[in-house]
PDB file of C-alpha atoms in Angstrom:
ATOM      1  CA  MET A   1       4.260  29.843 -12.641  1.00 89.00           C
ATOM      2  CA  THR A   2       7.278  32.026 -11.575  1.00 92.00           C
ATOM      3  CA  ARG A   3       9.779  31.786  -8.827  1.00 91.00           C
ATOM      4  CA  ALA A   4       7.912  34.430  -6.945  1.00 91.00           C
ATOM      5  CA  GLU A   5       4.558  32.786  -7.131  1.00 93.00           C
ATOM      6  CA  PHE A   6       6.161  29.366  -5.964  1.00 94.00           C
ATOM      7  CA  LEU A   7       7.592  31.176  -3.182  1.00 93.00           C
ATOM      8  CA  GLN A   8       4.550  32.696  -2.221  1.00 93.00           C
ATOM      9  CA  ALA A   9       2.680  29.058  -2.489  1.00 94.00           C
ATOM     10  CA  LEU A  10       5.547  27.478  -0.176  1.00 93.00           C
ATOM     11  CA  GLU A  11       4.805  30.493   2.209  1.00 93.00           C
ATOM     12  CA  GLU A  12       1.032  29.768   2.385  1.00 92.00           C
ATOM     13  CA  SER A  13       1.650  25.887   2.673  1.00 92.00           C
ATOM     14  CA  PHE A  14       4.098  26.463   5.395  1.00 91.00           C
ATOM     15  CA  GLU A  15       1.707  28.838   7.038  1.00 90.00           C
ATOM     16  CA  VAL A  16       4.183  31.693   7.630  1.00 91.00           C
ATOM     17  CA  ASP A  17       3.818  35.388   6.964  1.00 91.00           C
ATOM     18  CA  GLN A  18       3.903  36.839   3.180  1.00 91.00           C
ATOM     19  CA  GLY A  19       7.392  37.902   2.611  1.00 90.00           C
ATOM     20  CA  THR A  20       9.200  35.600   5.209  1.00 90.00           C
ATOM     21  CA  LEU A  21      10.731  33.720   2.316  1.00 92.00           C
ATOM     22  CA  GLU A  22      12.858  35.612  -0.018  1.00 91.00           C
ATOM     23  CA  GLY A  23      15.120  32.683  -1.154  1.00 90.00           C
ATOM     24  CA  ASN A  24      18.441  33.145   0.468  1.00 91.00           C
ATOM     25  CA  GLU A  25      17.374  31.866   3.659  1.00 92.00           C
ATOM     26  CA  THR A  26      19.331  28.776   5.192  1.00 93.00           C
ATOM     27  CA  LEU A  27      17.074  25.761   5.508  1.00 92.00           C
ATOM     28  CA  GLU A  28      18.433  24.692   8.781  1.00 88.00           C
ATOM     29  CA  ASP A  29      17.965  28.243  10.154  1.00 90.00           C
ATOM     30  CA  LEU A  30      14.208  28.242   9.071  1.00 90.00           C
ATOM     31  CA  GLU A  31      11.667  27.299  11.935  1.00 88.00           C
ATOM     32  CA  CYS A  32       9.236  26.329   9.466  1.00 87.00           C
ATOM     33  CA  TRP A  33      11.367  23.854   7.843  1.00 89.00           C
ATOM     34  CA  ASP A  34      11.452  20.215   8.922  1.00 85.00           C
ATOM     35  CA  SER A  35      10.811  16.653   7.390  1.00 81.00           C
ATOM     36  CA  MET A  36       7.034  17.590   7.025  1.00 87.00           C
ATOM     37  CA  SER A  37       7.739  20.817   5.036  1.00 89.00           C
ATOM     38  CA  ALA A  38      10.287  18.623   2.930  1.00 89.00           C
ATOM     39  CA  LEU A  39       6.897  16.663   1.915  1.00 89.00           C
ATOM     40  CA  ILE A  40       5.194  19.693   1.601  1.00 92.00           C
ATOM     41  CA  TYR A  41       7.360  21.027  -0.942  1.00 93.00           C
ATOM     42  CA  MET A  42       7.513  17.612  -2.762  1.00 92.00           C
ATOM     43  CA  ALA A  43       3.727  17.777  -3.055  1.00 91.00           C
ATOM     44  CA  LEU A  44       3.755  21.353  -4.192  1.00 93.00           C
ATOM     45  CA  ALA A  45       6.332  20.744  -6.900  1.00 94.00           C
ATOM     46  CA  ASP A  46       4.304  18.016  -7.958  1.00 91.00           C
ATOM     47  CA  GLU A  47       0.964  19.527  -7.871  1.00 90.00           C
ATOM     48  CA  LYS A  48       1.882  23.064  -9.178  1.00 92.00           C
ATOM     49  CA  LEU A  49       4.750  22.046 -11.847  1.00 94.00           C
ATOM     50  CA  GLY A  50       4.340  18.272 -12.321  1.00 93.00           C
ATOM     51  CA  ILE A  51       7.945  17.745 -11.352  1.00 94.00           C
ATOM     52  CA  THR A  52       8.858  14.758  -9.018  1.00 90.00           C
ATOM     53  CA  VAL A  53      11.457  15.691  -6.529  1.00 91.00           C
ATOM     54  CA  SER A  54      13.427  12.984  -4.746  1.00 85.00           C
ATOM     55  CA  GLY A  55      14.544  13.107  -0.875  1.00 82.00           C
ATOM     56  CA  GLU A  56      18.139  12.862  -1.825  1.00 81.00           C
ATOM     57  CA  GLN A  57      17.788  15.926  -4.021  1.00 88.00           C
ATOM     58  CA  ILE A  58      16.400  17.873  -1.060  1.00 89.00           C
ATOM     59  CA  ILE A  59      18.913  16.645   1.171  1.00 86.00           C
ATOM     60  CA  ASN A  60      21.638  18.407  -0.728  1.00 88.00           C
ATOM     61  CA  CYS A  61      19.759  21.566  -0.763  1.00 92.00           C
ATOM     62  CA  LYS A  62      21.134  24.216   1.720  1.00 93.00           C
ATOM     63  CA  THR A  63      19.018  27.224   0.926  1.00 94.00           C
ATOM     64  CA  VAL A  64      15.441  28.022  -0.305  1.00 94.00           C
ATOM     65  CA  ASN A  65      16.962  29.090  -3.525  1.00 94.00           C
ATOM     66  CA  ASP A  66      18.576  25.738  -3.883  1.00 94.00           C
ATOM     67  CA  LEU A  67      14.930  24.251  -3.580  1.00 95.00           C
ATOM     68  CA  LEU A  68      13.800  26.456  -6.376  1.00 94.00           C
ATOM     69  CA  ASP A  69      16.856  25.771  -8.588  1.00 94.00           C
ATOM     70  CA  LEU A  70      15.397  22.236  -8.672  1.00 94.00           C
ATOM     71  CA  LEU A  71      12.411  23.481 -10.383  1.00 94.00           C
ATOM     72  CA  ASP A  72      14.080  25.798 -12.543  1.00 89.00           C
ATOM     73  CA  ASP A  73      12.870  23.951 -16.097  1.00 86.00           C
ATOM     74  CA  LYS A  74       9.350  24.609 -15.260  1.00 86.00           C
ATOM     75  CA  LEU A  75       9.441  27.886 -13.471  1.00 86.00           C
ATOM     76  CA  ALA A  76       8.851  31.354 -15.665  1.00 80.00           C
ATOM     77  CA  ALA A  77      11.700  33.899 -15.314  1.00 67.00           C
TER      78      ALA A  77
ATOM     79  CA  MET B   1       0.249 -26.684   4.404  1.00 86.00           C
ATOM     80  CA  ASP B   2      -1.029 -28.751   1.455  1.00 92.00           C
ATOM     81  CA  MET B   3      -3.474 -26.777  -0.886  1.00 95.00           C
ATOM     82  CA  THR B   4      -3.557 -29.465  -3.591  1.00 94.00           C
ATOM     83  CA  GLY B   5      -6.615 -28.521  -6.069  1.00 90.00           C
ATOM     84  CA  LYS B   6      -7.836 -25.765  -4.040  1.00 95.00           C
ATOM     85  CA  VAL B   7      -8.376 -22.348  -5.876  1.00 96.00           C
ATOM     86  CA  MET B   8      -6.731 -19.369  -4.541  1.00 97.00           C
ATOM     87  CA  MET B   9      -7.270 -15.812  -5.705  1.00 98.00           C
ATOM     88  CA  VAL B  10      -4.242 -13.542  -5.173  1.00 98.00           C
ATOM     89  CA  THR B  11      -4.916  -9.727  -5.385  1.00 98.00           C
ATOM     90  CA  GLY B  12      -2.091  -7.489  -6.332  1.00 96.00           C
ATOM     91  CA  ALA B  13      -0.469 -10.327  -8.008  1.00 97.00           C
ATOM     92  CA  SER B  14       1.608  -8.243 -10.115  1.00 95.00           C
ATOM     93  CA  SER B  15       4.434  -7.597  -7.922  1.00 92.00           C
ATOM     94  CA  GLY B  16       5.597  -7.681  -4.312  1.00 92.00           C
ATOM     95  CA  ILE B  17       3.690  -9.519  -1.621  1.00 95.00           C
ATOM     96  CA  GLY B  18       1.176 -10.774  -4.020  1.00 97.00           C
ATOM     97  CA  ARG B  19       3.585 -12.092  -6.633  1.00 96.00           C
ATOM     98  CA  ASP B  20       5.571 -14.041  -4.041  1.00 97.00           C
ATOM     99  CA  THR B  21       2.105 -15.340  -2.298  1.00 98.00           C
ATOM    100  CA  ALA B  22       0.934 -16.495  -5.732  1.00 98.00           C
ATOM    101  CA  VAL B  23       4.500 -18.336  -6.211  1.00 98.00           C
ATOM    102  CA  LEU B  24       4.242 -19.874  -2.777  1.00 98.00           C
ATOM    103  CA  LEU B  25       0.369 -20.913  -2.872  1.00 98.00           C
ATOM    104  CA  SER B  26       1.315 -22.700  -6.365  1.00 98.00           C
ATOM    105  CA  GLN B  27       4.222 -24.441  -4.892  1.00 98.00           C
ATOM    106  CA  LEU B  28       1.820 -25.755  -2.077  1.00 98.00           C
ATOM    107  CA  GLY B  29      -0.506 -27.235  -4.920  1.00 97.00           C
ATOM    108  CA  ALA B  30      -3.080 -24.430  -5.130  1.00 97.00           C
ATOM    109  CA  ARG B  31      -4.538 -23.444  -8.473  1.00 97.00           C
ATOM    110  CA  VAL B  32      -4.242 -19.646  -8.469  1.00 98.00           C
ATOM    111  CA  VAL B  33      -6.219 -16.847 -10.072  1.00 98.00           C
ATOM    112  CA  LEU B  34      -3.807 -13.852 -10.529  1.00 98.00           C
ATOM    113  CA  VAL B  35      -5.594 -10.599 -10.261  1.00 98.00           C
ATOM    114  CA  GLY B  36      -4.086  -7.165 -10.807  1.00 97.00           C
ATOM    115  CA  ARG B  37      -4.553  -4.395 -13.302  1.00 95.00           C
ATOM    116  CA  ASN B  38      -1.346  -5.166 -15.646  1.00 95.00           C
ATOM    117  CA  LYS B  39      -2.010  -8.038 -17.821  1.00 96.00           C
ATOM    118  CA  ASP B  40       1.813  -8.065 -18.838  1.00 96.00           C
ATOM    119  CA  ARG B  41       2.960  -8.046 -15.429  1.00 96.00           C
ATOM    120  CA  LEU B  42       0.520 -10.804 -14.486  1.00 97.00           C
ATOM    121  CA  SER B  43       1.788 -12.691 -17.016  1.00 97.00           C
ATOM    122  CA  GLN B  44       5.289 -12.441 -15.747  1.00 97.00           C
ATOM    123  CA  THR B  45       3.900 -13.796 -12.589  1.00 97.00           C
ATOM    124  CA  LEU B  46       1.931 -16.517 -14.105  1.00 98.00           C
ATOM    125  CA  GLY B  47       5.593 -17.701 -15.749  1.00 97.00           C
ATOM    126  CA  MET B  48       6.818 -18.152 -12.237  1.00 98.00           C
ATOM    127  CA  LEU B  49       4.041 -20.435 -10.689  1.00 98.00           C
ATOM    128  CA  GLN B  50       4.829 -23.925 -10.307  1.00 97.00           C
ATOM    129  CA  GLY B  51       1.976 -26.195 -11.769  1.00 95.00           C
ATOM    130  CA  THR B  52      -0.692 -25.779 -14.336  1.00 92.00           C
ATOM    131  CA  ARG B  53      -4.146 -24.513 -14.452  1.00 93.00           C
ATOM    132  CA  HIS B  54      -3.453 -20.957 -13.082  1.00 97.00           C
ATOM    133  CA  THR B  55      -5.281 -18.141 -14.499  1.00 97.00           C
ATOM    134  CA  ILE B  56      -5.039 -14.387 -15.075  1.00 97.00           C
ATOM    135  CA  GLU B  57      -7.477 -11.831 -14.291  1.00 97.00           C
ATOM    136  CA  ALA B  58      -6.937  -8.277 -15.256  1.00 97.00           C
ATOM    137  CA  PHE B  59      -9.409  -6.129 -13.305  1.00 96.00           C
ATOM    138  CA  ASP B  60      -9.144  -2.839 -11.427  1.00 95.00           C
ATOM    139  CA  LEU B  61     -10.256  -3.571  -7.868  1.00 95.00           C
ATOM    140  CA  ALA B  62     -11.263   0.219  -7.731  1.00 92.00           C
ATOM    141  CA  ASN B  63     -14.284  -0.859  -9.929  1.00 93.00           C
ATOM    142  CA  THR B  64     -15.946  -1.862  -6.481  1.00 93.00           C
ATOM    143  CA  ASP B  65     -19.731  -1.901  -7.774  1.00 92.00           C
ATOM    144  CA  ALA B  66     -18.637  -4.578 -10.305  1.00 94.00           C
ATOM    145  CA  LEU B  67     -16.903  -6.695  -8.336  1.00 94.00           C
ATOM    146  CA  PRO B  68     -19.271  -9.149  -6.822  1.00 92.00           C
ATOM    147  CA  GLU B  69     -20.611  -9.972 -10.409  1.00 94.00           C
ATOM    148  CA  TRP B  70     -16.943 -10.270 -11.724  1.00 96.00           C
ATOM    149  CA  MET B  71     -16.201 -12.863  -9.127  1.00 96.00           C
ATOM    150  CA  LYS B  72     -19.084 -14.980 -10.144  1.00 95.00           C
ATOM    151  CA  SER B  73     -17.801 -14.822 -13.709  1.00 95.00           C
ATOM    152  CA  ILE B  74     -14.272 -16.176 -12.303  1.00 95.00           C
ATOM    153  CA  VAL B  75     -15.945 -19.212 -10.609  1.00 95.00           C
ATOM    154  CA  GLN B  76     -17.414 -20.000 -13.871  1.00 93.00           C
ATOM    155  CA  LYS B  77     -14.019 -20.186 -15.494  1.00 91.00           C
ATOM    156  CA  SER B  78     -11.874 -21.730 -12.484  1.00 92.00           C
ATOM    157  CA  GLY B  79     -14.470 -23.208 -10.072  1.00 92.00           C
ATOM    158  CA  SER B  80     -15.255 -22.507  -6.568  1.00 94.00           C
ATOM    159  CA  ILE B  81     -12.689 -20.042  -4.714  1.00 96.00           C
ATOM    160  CA  TYR B  82     -11.476 -21.526  -1.507  1.00 96.00           C
ATOM    161  CA  GLY B  83      -9.473 -18.558  -0.422  1.00 97.00           C
ATOM    162  CA  ILE B  84      -8.413 -15.042  -0.963  1.00 98.00           C
ATOM    163  CA  ALA B  85      -5.109 -13.382  -0.284  1.00 98.00           C
ATOM    164  CA  HIS B  86      -5.902  -9.764  -0.828  1.00 98.00           C
ATOM    165  CA  CYS B  87      -2.473  -8.010  -1.206  1.00 97.00           C
ATOM    166  CA  ALA B  88      -3.575  -5.028  -3.586  1.00 95.00           C
ATOM    167  CA  GLY B  89      -3.234  -1.710  -2.027  1.00 93.00           C
ATOM    168  CA  THR B  90      -1.741   1.815  -2.260  1.00 92.00           C
ATOM    169  CA  GLN B  91       0.136   4.130  -0.269  1.00 89.00           C
ATOM    170  CA  LEU B  92       0.107   7.888   0.402  1.00 90.00           C
ATOM    171  CA  MET B  93       2.492  10.013   2.104  1.00 89.00           C
ATOM    172  CA  LEU B  94       1.459  13.621   2.740  1.00 91.00           C
ATOM    173  CA  PRO B  95       1.028  15.984   5.523  1.00 92.00           C
ATOM    174  CA  VAL B  96      -2.714  16.413   6.782  1.00 93.00           C
ATOM    175  CA  ARG B  97      -2.314  20.233   5.484  1.00 91.00           C
ATOM    176  CA  MET B  98      -2.022  19.243   1.854  1.00 92.00           C
ATOM    177  CA  LEU B  99      -4.286  16.627   1.714  1.00 94.00           C
ATOM    178  CA  LYS B 100      -7.425  16.906  -0.703  1.00 94.00           C
ATOM    179  CA  SER B 101     -10.505  15.117  -0.183  1.00 96.00           C
ATOM    180  CA  GLN B 102     -10.394  13.083  -3.429  1.00 96.00           C
ATOM    181  CA  GLN B 103      -6.923  11.760  -2.486  1.00 95.00           C
ATOM    182  CA  VAL B 104      -8.352  10.362   0.759  1.00 97.00           C
ATOM    183  CA  GLU B 105     -11.299   9.068  -1.034  1.00 97.00           C
ATOM    184  CA  GLU B 106      -9.002   7.160  -3.505  1.00 96.00           C
ATOM    185  CA  VAL B 107      -6.833   5.782  -0.803  1.00 96.00           C
ATOM    186  CA  LEU B 108      -9.919   4.582   1.129  1.00 97.00           C
ATOM    187  CA  ARG B 109     -11.692   3.268  -1.791  1.00 96.00           C
ATOM    188  CA  THR B 110      -8.564   1.262  -2.870  1.00 96.00           C
ATOM    189  CA  ASN B 111      -7.536  -0.130   0.542  1.00 97.00           C
ATOM    190  CA  VAL B 112     -10.917  -0.326   2.430  1.00 98.00           C
ATOM    191  CA  VAL B 113     -13.857  -0.396  -0.257  1.00 97.00           C
ATOM    192  CA  SER B 114     -12.296  -3.023  -2.069  1.00 97.00           C
ATOM    193  CA  ALA B 115     -11.611  -5.082   0.527  1.00 98.00           C
ATOM    194  CA  ILE B 116     -15.103  -5.041   1.788  1.00 97.00           C
ATOM    195  CA  MET B 117     -16.590  -5.526  -1.667  1.00 97.00           C
ATOM    196  CA  LEU B 118     -14.306  -8.528  -2.281  1.00 97.00           C
ATOM    197  CA  ALA B 119     -15.427  -9.944   0.950  1.00 97.00           C
ATOM    198  CA  LYS B 120     -19.083  -9.525  -0.184  1.00 96.00           C
ATOM    199  CA  GLY B 121     -18.360 -11.088  -3.570  1.00 96.00           C
ATOM    200  CA  PHE B 122     -16.493 -14.069  -1.938  1.00 96.00           C
ATOM    201  CA  ARG B 123     -19.321 -15.062   0.221  1.00 94.00           C
ATOM    202  CA  GLN B 124     -22.002 -15.131  -2.378  1.00 92.00           C
ATOM    203  CA  ARG B 125     -23.575 -18.213  -3.143  1.00 89.00           C
ATOM    204  CA  GLY B 126     -21.966 -19.997  -6.086  1.00 87.00           C
ATOM    205  CA  VAL B 127     -18.575 -18.265  -5.461  1.00 93.00           C
ATOM    206  CA  ASN B 128     -18.041 -19.920  -2.186  1.00 88.00           C
ATOM    207  CA  ASP B 129     -19.969 -23.024  -1.377  1.00 80.00           C
ATOM    208  CA  ALA B 130     -17.782 -25.082   1.001  1.00 85.00           C
ATOM    209  CA  GLY B 131     -16.065 -22.504   3.414  1.00 91.00           C
ATOM    210  CA  GLY B 132     -12.677 -21.154   3.064  1.00 95.00           C
ATOM    211  CA  ALA B 133     -10.602 -18.161   3.970  1.00 98.00           C
ATOM    212  CA  ILE B 134      -9.842 -14.511   3.450  1.00 98.00           C
ATOM    213  CA  VAL B 135      -6.568 -12.979   4.376  1.00 98.00           C
ATOM    214  CA  PHE B 136      -6.355  -9.079   4.002  1.00 98.00           C
ATOM    215  CA  VAL B 137      -2.964  -7.482   3.812  1.00 98.00           C
ATOM    216  CA  SER B 138      -2.720  -4.343   6.079  1.00 97.00           C
ATOM    217  CA  SER B 139       0.477  -2.854   7.520  1.00 96.00           C
ATOM    218  CA  VAL B 140       2.119  -2.196  10.848  1.00 96.00           C
ATOM    219  CA  MET B 141       0.647   1.264  10.266  1.00 95.00           C
ATOM    220  CA  GLY B 142      -2.571   0.135  10.870  1.00 96.00           C
ATOM    221  CA  GLU B 143      -1.301  -0.099  14.598  1.00 95.00           C
ATOM    222  CA  VAL B 144       0.940   2.653  14.735  1.00 95.00           C
ATOM    223  CA  GLY B 145       1.130   6.151  13.383  1.00 93.00           C
ATOM    224  CA  ALA B 146       3.582   7.864  11.501  1.00 90.00           C
ATOM    225  CA  PRO B 147       4.026  11.872  10.353  1.00 90.00           C
ATOM    226  CA  GLY B 148       2.473  12.301   6.972  1.00 91.00           C
ATOM    227  CA  ARG B 149       0.519   8.779   6.562  1.00 93.00           C
ATOM    228  CA  SER B 150      -2.812   9.568   8.545  1.00 96.00           C
ATOM    229  CA  VAL B 151      -4.990   8.472   5.546  1.00 97.00           C
ATOM    230  CA  TYR B 152      -2.679   5.372   4.913  1.00 96.00           C
ATOM    231  CA  CYS B 153      -2.847   4.491   8.679  1.00 97.00           C
ATOM    232  CA  ALA B 154      -6.453   5.079   8.646  1.00 98.00           C
ATOM    233  CA  SER B 155      -7.099   2.798   6.003  1.00 98.00           C
ATOM    234  CA  LYS B 156      -4.842   0.009   7.192  1.00 98.00           C
ATOM    235  CA  SER B 157      -6.501   0.553  10.842  1.00 98.00           C
ATOM    236  CA  ALA B 158      -9.959   0.091   9.056  1.00 98.00           C
ATOM    237  CA  LEU B 159      -8.799  -3.360   7.601  1.00 98.00           C
ATOM    238  CA  HIS B 160      -8.151  -4.566  11.104  1.00 98.00           C
ATOM    239  CA  ALA B 161     -11.356  -3.761  12.349  1.00 98.00           C
ATOM    240  CA  LEU B 162     -13.172  -4.911   9.340  1.00 98.00           C
ATOM    241  CA  THR B 163     -11.572  -8.295   9.932  1.00 98.00           C
ATOM    242  CA  LYS B 164     -13.080  -8.658  13.346  1.00 98.00           C
ATOM    243  CA  SER B 165     -16.416  -7.771  12.237  1.00 98.00           C
ATOM    244  CA  LEU B 166     -16.173  -9.976   9.242  1.00 98.00           C
ATOM    245  CA  ALA B 167     -14.830 -12.948  11.129  1.00 98.00           C
ATOM    246  CA  LEU B 168     -17.761 -12.725  13.198  1.00 98.00           C
ATOM    247  CA  GLU B 169     -20.351 -12.214  10.455  1.00 98.00           C
ATOM    248  CA  LEU B 170     -19.010 -15.094   8.231  1.00 97.00           C
ATOM    249  CA  ALA B 171     -18.239 -17.882  10.653  1.00 97.00           C
ATOM    250  CA  LYS B 172     -21.608 -19.113  10.114  1.00 95.00           C
ATOM    251  CA  ASP B 173     -20.536 -19.740   6.549  1.00 95.00           C
ATOM    252  CA  ASN B 174     -17.501 -21.470   7.253  1.00 96.00           C
ATOM    253  CA  ILE B 175     -15.348 -18.535   6.167  1.00 97.00           C
ATOM    254  CA  ARG B 176     -12.153 -17.521   8.340  1.00 98.00           C
ATOM    255  CA  VAL B 177     -11.185 -13.809   7.965  1.00 98.00           C
ATOM    256  CA  ASN B 178      -7.820 -12.663   9.004  1.00 98.00           C
ATOM    257  CA  CYS B 179      -5.239  -9.924   8.550  1.00 98.00           C
ATOM    258  CA  VAL B 180      -1.476 -10.071   8.130  1.00 98.00           C
ATOM    259  CA  ALA B 181       0.207  -6.563   9.040  1.00 98.00           C
ATOM    260  CA  PRO B 182       3.516  -6.174   7.252  1.00 96.00           C
ATOM    261  CA  GLY B 183       6.225  -4.083   8.359  1.00 93.00           C
ATOM    262  CA  THR B 184       8.832  -2.491   5.802  1.00 89.00           C
ATOM    263  CA  LEU B 185       9.895  -4.757   3.185  1.00 90.00           C
ATOM    264  CA  ARG B 186      13.159  -4.333   1.333  1.00 84.00           C
ATOM    265  CA  THR B 187      11.138  -4.005  -1.958  1.00 77.00           C
ATOM    266  CA  GLU B 188       8.717  -1.235  -0.870  1.00 65.00           C
ATOM    267  CA  MET B 189      11.733   0.855   0.789  1.00 56.00           C
ATOM    268  CA  LEU B 190      13.587   0.860  -2.374  1.00 61.00           C
ATOM    269  CA  GLU B 191      10.572   2.234  -4.404  1.00 69.00           C
ATOM    270  CA  GLU B 192      10.002   4.788  -1.562  1.00 63.00           C
ATOM    271  CA  ALA B 193      13.488   5.675  -1.234  1.00 58.00           C
ATOM    272  CA  GLN B 194      13.734   6.571  -4.845  1.00 58.00           C
ATOM    273  CA  SER B 195      10.758   9.156  -4.467  1.00 64.00           C
ATOM    274  CA  LEU B 196      10.324  10.211  -0.883  1.00 69.00           C
ATOM    275  CA  LEU B 197      13.025   9.357   1.625  1.00 73.00           C
ATOM    276  CA  THR B 198      16.512  10.032   2.203  1.00 74.00           C
ATOM    277  CA  ALA B 199      19.339   7.332   2.882  1.00 76.00           C
ATOM    278  CA  THR B 200      19.554   8.650   6.181  1.00 80.00           C
ATOM    279  CA  GLN B 201      15.674   8.174   6.908  1.00 78.00           C
ATOM    280  CA  ILE B 202      15.876   4.754   5.337  1.00 80.00           C
ATOM    281  CA  ALA B 203      18.437   3.996   7.754  1.00 83.00           C
ATOM    282  CA  GLU B 204      16.553   5.190  10.846  1.00 83.00           C
ATOM    283  CA  ILE B 205      13.498   2.984   9.751  1.00 82.00           C
ATOM    284  CA  GLU B 206      15.905  -0.131   9.340  1.00 85.00           C
ATOM    285  CA  ARG B 207      17.242   0.512  12.919  1.00 88.00           C
ATOM    286  CA  MET B 208      13.543   0.334  14.307  1.00 89.00           C
ATOM    287  CA  GLN B 209      13.427  -3.315  12.704  1.00 90.00           C
ATOM    288  CA  PRO B 210      15.274  -5.537  15.140  1.00 94.00           C
ATOM    289  CA  LEU B 211      15.459  -8.257  12.443  1.00 95.00           C
ATOM    290  CA  GLY B 212      15.959  -5.757   9.471  1.00 92.00           C
ATOM    291  CA  PHE B 213      13.888  -5.228   6.500  1.00 91.00           C
ATOM    292  CA  GLY B 214      11.664  -8.141   5.429  1.00 94.00           C
ATOM    293  CA  ALA B 215      11.159  -9.852   2.197  1.00 94.00           C
ATOM    294  CA  PRO B 216       7.810 -10.512   0.413  1.00 96.00           C
ATOM    295  CA  ARG B 217       8.440 -14.430   1.176  1.00 97.00           C
ATOM    296  CA  ASP B 218       8.270 -13.630   4.877  1.00 97.00           C
ATOM    297  CA  VAL B 219       4.963 -12.127   4.395  1.00 97.00           C
ATOM    298  CA  ALA B 220       3.783 -14.798   2.032  1.00 98.00           C
ATOM    299  CA  HIS B 221       4.423 -17.431   4.698  1.00 98.00           C
ATOM    300  CA  ALA B 222       2.121 -16.019   7.082  1.00 98.00           C
ATOM    301  CA  LEU B 223      -0.497 -15.537   4.226  1.00 98.00           C
ATOM    302  CA  ALA B 224      -0.221 -19.273   3.435  1.00 98.00           C
ATOM    303  CA  PHE B 225      -0.393 -20.319   7.182  1.00 98.00           C
ATOM    304  CA  LEU B 226      -3.891 -18.552   7.548  1.00 98.00           C
ATOM    305  CA  LEU B 227      -5.275 -19.542   4.366  1.00 98.00           C
ATOM    306  CA  ALA B 228      -4.291 -23.303   4.712  1.00 97.00           C
ATOM    307  CA  GLU B 229      -5.708 -25.992   7.002  1.00 95.00           C
ATOM    308  CA  THR B 230      -2.798 -24.925   9.520  1.00 96.00           C
ATOM    309  CA  GLY B 231      -5.172 -21.865  10.236  1.00 96.00           C
ATOM    310  CA  ARG B 232      -8.379 -23.608  10.607  1.00 96.00           C
ATOM    311  CA  TRP B 233      -9.044 -22.384  14.368  1.00 97.00           C
ATOM    312  CA  ILE B 234      -7.863 -18.753  13.753  1.00 98.00           C
ATOM    313  CA  THR B 235     -10.657 -16.081  12.688  1.00 98.00           C
ATOM    314  CA  GLY B 236     -10.561 -12.518  13.418  1.00 98.00           C
ATOM    315  CA  SER B 237      -6.796 -12.167  13.888  1.00 98.00           C
ATOM    316  CA  VAL B 238      -4.423  -9.638  13.074  1.00 98.00           C
ATOM    317  CA  LEU B 239      -0.976 -11.360  12.550  1.00 98.00           C
ATOM    318  CA  ILE B 240       2.000  -8.817  12.590  1.00 98.00           C
ATOM    319  CA  VAL B 241       4.974  -9.622  10.587  1.00 98.00           C
ATOM    320  CA  ASP B 242       7.454  -6.838  11.176  1.00 96.00           C
ATOM    321  CA  GLY B 243      10.754  -7.864  12.179  1.00 95.00           C
ATOM    322  CA  GLY B 244       9.982  -6.543  15.530  1.00 95.00           C
ATOM    323  CA  TYR B 245       9.291  -3.012  14.438  1.00 94.00           C
ATOM    324  CA  THR B 246       5.938  -2.834  16.700  1.00 95.00           C
ATOM    325  CA  ALA B 247       7.965  -4.588  19.877  1.00 94.00           C
ATOM    326  CA  HIS B 248       9.222  -1.149  20.768  1.00 88.00           C
TER     327      HIS B 248
END
């Protein structure tokens, strides 16, 4: 799975329009980002890539790209 | 709370509440049948028990159809079972939009169907002939809700309803059925903290419990009280042991 495909999966799960997320967005500015969406992101990381992400790792993320960086080992270029 | 010579089955005896309950029941004189999936971890619990003649039964309670016959086989080895502390269970934290039916079914099978089949197995002739007690371990999440916990909450709430109906149905067999609903324990919190929650979220949960996080022994005491003669006029009850979490 590529970064773009994971981004698309995030958009579908967050129920936002395609193209809403490009990567540079700041999480605290996103209307769709809250504690539930953090759980959704964790579930997607586990389901799509088999990666377990902790709550503490997410708290250190400032942007959508930071979330994707946590999955870099398993995301295709 | 003397339990000398009584055979008590403890499920989920590999860790947490189950392990501590097994230790407490052995200290009260019971012969304990330790049930769990992992034989090595059950052996660790066995080494912590007081007294002798305790046994280990490695069994997956999700194997619900085989459960009643399996209980008969235990009685042949250990003698008639007086009580069950059903501490085994599973958790799930996932928003409803991400749920798959298979995940829901797995939680309900582990937390609800197993409890029902355990009760069915317990009341069989030859397993329990002189009356006794069952105590299920649910959660405060069976009384209140939490985002992302809908399936878990539903499964624990189901145990509360199950407790009341079984209490009425099994009273004529001289079997009492009760439930203990714990709040958040320090051990469980540590496990969850590593996977799902931030330090801030953990602190928020602790703030909601006026007496702070509990310990497995706090819940074990309640289980022992309900299983022993001290609970002889108590059936169909859900005893909340939560450090004040649901008092809000």
